[in-house]
Structure formats: structure tokens, C-alpha cells
Coordinates of C-alpha atoms in Angstrom, one line a residue:
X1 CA 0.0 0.0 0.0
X2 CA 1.0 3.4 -0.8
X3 CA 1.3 5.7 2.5
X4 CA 2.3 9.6 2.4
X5 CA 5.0 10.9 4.5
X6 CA 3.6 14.5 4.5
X7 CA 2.7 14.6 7.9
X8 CA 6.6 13.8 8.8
X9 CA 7.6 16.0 6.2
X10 CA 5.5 19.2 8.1
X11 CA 6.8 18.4 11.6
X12 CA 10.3 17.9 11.1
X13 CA 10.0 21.6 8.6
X14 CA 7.5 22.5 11.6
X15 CA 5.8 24.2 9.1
X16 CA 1.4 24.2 8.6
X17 CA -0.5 22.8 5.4
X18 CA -1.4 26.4 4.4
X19 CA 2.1 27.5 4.4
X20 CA 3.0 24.7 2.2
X21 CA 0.1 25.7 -0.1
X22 CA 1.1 29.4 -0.3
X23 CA 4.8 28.6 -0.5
X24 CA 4.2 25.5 -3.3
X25 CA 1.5 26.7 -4.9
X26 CA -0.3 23.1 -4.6
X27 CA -3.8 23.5 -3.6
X28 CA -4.6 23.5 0.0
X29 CA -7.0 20.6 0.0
X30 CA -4.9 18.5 -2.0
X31 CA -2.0 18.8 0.4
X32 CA -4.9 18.3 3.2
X33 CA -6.0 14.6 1.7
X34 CA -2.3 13.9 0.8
X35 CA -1.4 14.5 5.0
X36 CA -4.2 12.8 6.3
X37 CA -3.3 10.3 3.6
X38 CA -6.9 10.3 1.6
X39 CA -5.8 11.0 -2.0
X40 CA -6.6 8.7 -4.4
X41 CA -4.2 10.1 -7.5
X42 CA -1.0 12.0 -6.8
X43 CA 0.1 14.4 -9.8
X44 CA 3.6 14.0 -10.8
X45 CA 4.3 18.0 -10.6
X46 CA 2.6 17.8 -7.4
X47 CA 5.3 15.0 -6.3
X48 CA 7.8 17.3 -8.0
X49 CA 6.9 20.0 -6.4
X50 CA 7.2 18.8 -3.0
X51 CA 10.5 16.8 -3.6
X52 CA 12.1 20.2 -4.8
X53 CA 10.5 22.3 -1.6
X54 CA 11.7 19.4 1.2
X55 CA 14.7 18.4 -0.4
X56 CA 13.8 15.1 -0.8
X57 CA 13.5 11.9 -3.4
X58 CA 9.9 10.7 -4.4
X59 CA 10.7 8.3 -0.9
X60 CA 10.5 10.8 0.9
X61 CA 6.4 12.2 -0.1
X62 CA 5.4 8.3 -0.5
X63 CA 6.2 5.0 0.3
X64 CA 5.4 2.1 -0.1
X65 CA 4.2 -0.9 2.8
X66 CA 3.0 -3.9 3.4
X67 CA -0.1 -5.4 5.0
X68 CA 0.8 -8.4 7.8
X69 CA 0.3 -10.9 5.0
X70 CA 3.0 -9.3 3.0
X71 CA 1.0 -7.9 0.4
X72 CA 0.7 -4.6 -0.9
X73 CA -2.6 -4.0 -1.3
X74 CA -5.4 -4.8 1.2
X75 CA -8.0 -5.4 -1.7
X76 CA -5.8 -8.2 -3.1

């Protein structure tokens, strides 16, 4: 499953979603479903953006985990 690392991206910058937003330019509610890890689709110059702003590899917005059985998605 894919999980977003916003949330530790914001508190280590200490930083607010609506600073992001206004610094980024990404809208506000998309950077909202991304940290409470809701989004469905992820545009690439979204991911972009936010690798450039935090300094960061892709690894760094998203990653990827397993379920306990070792899978990746819990609808498999």
C-alpha cells in the first residue's frame, strides 16, 4: 500500500498545510487529503513540487508498505 509521508515531512519543517500551499503553490485541499493520507491520484508535478520544496527523493512524499500478510494491497 502506498502511505504519504507528509505529515513527517511538516513536523520535522515545523511548518502548517497552508504554508506549504502558499509557498508551493499546490492547492490546499490537496496537500490536506495527501497528510491525512486520503488521496486517491497523486500528480507528478505535485510530487515534483514537494521533492524540490523538502529536499527530498519521491521516498520521501510516499512509500510504499506492506499489509501483515506481506501484500501490498489490502483489496488483493
Amino acid at each position: 500500500m502506498i502511505k504519504s509521508a507528509l505529515a513527517i515531512r511538516l513536523a520535522e519543517k515545523k511548518i502548517k498545510i497552508t504554508d506549504l500551499a502558499r509557498e508551493t503553490g499546490i492547492d490546499r485541499t490537496m496537500l490536506t487529503k495527501l497528510y491525512y493520507d486520503r488521496t486517491r491520484r497523486l500528480d507528478l508535478e505535485t510530487l515534483n513540487r514537494l521533492c524540490v520544496y523538502f529536499g527530498c527523493n519521491v521516498e520521501g512524499i510516499i512509500r510504499f508498505e506492506t499489509d501483515e500478510k506481506g501484500k501490498g494491497d489490502d483489496n488483493a
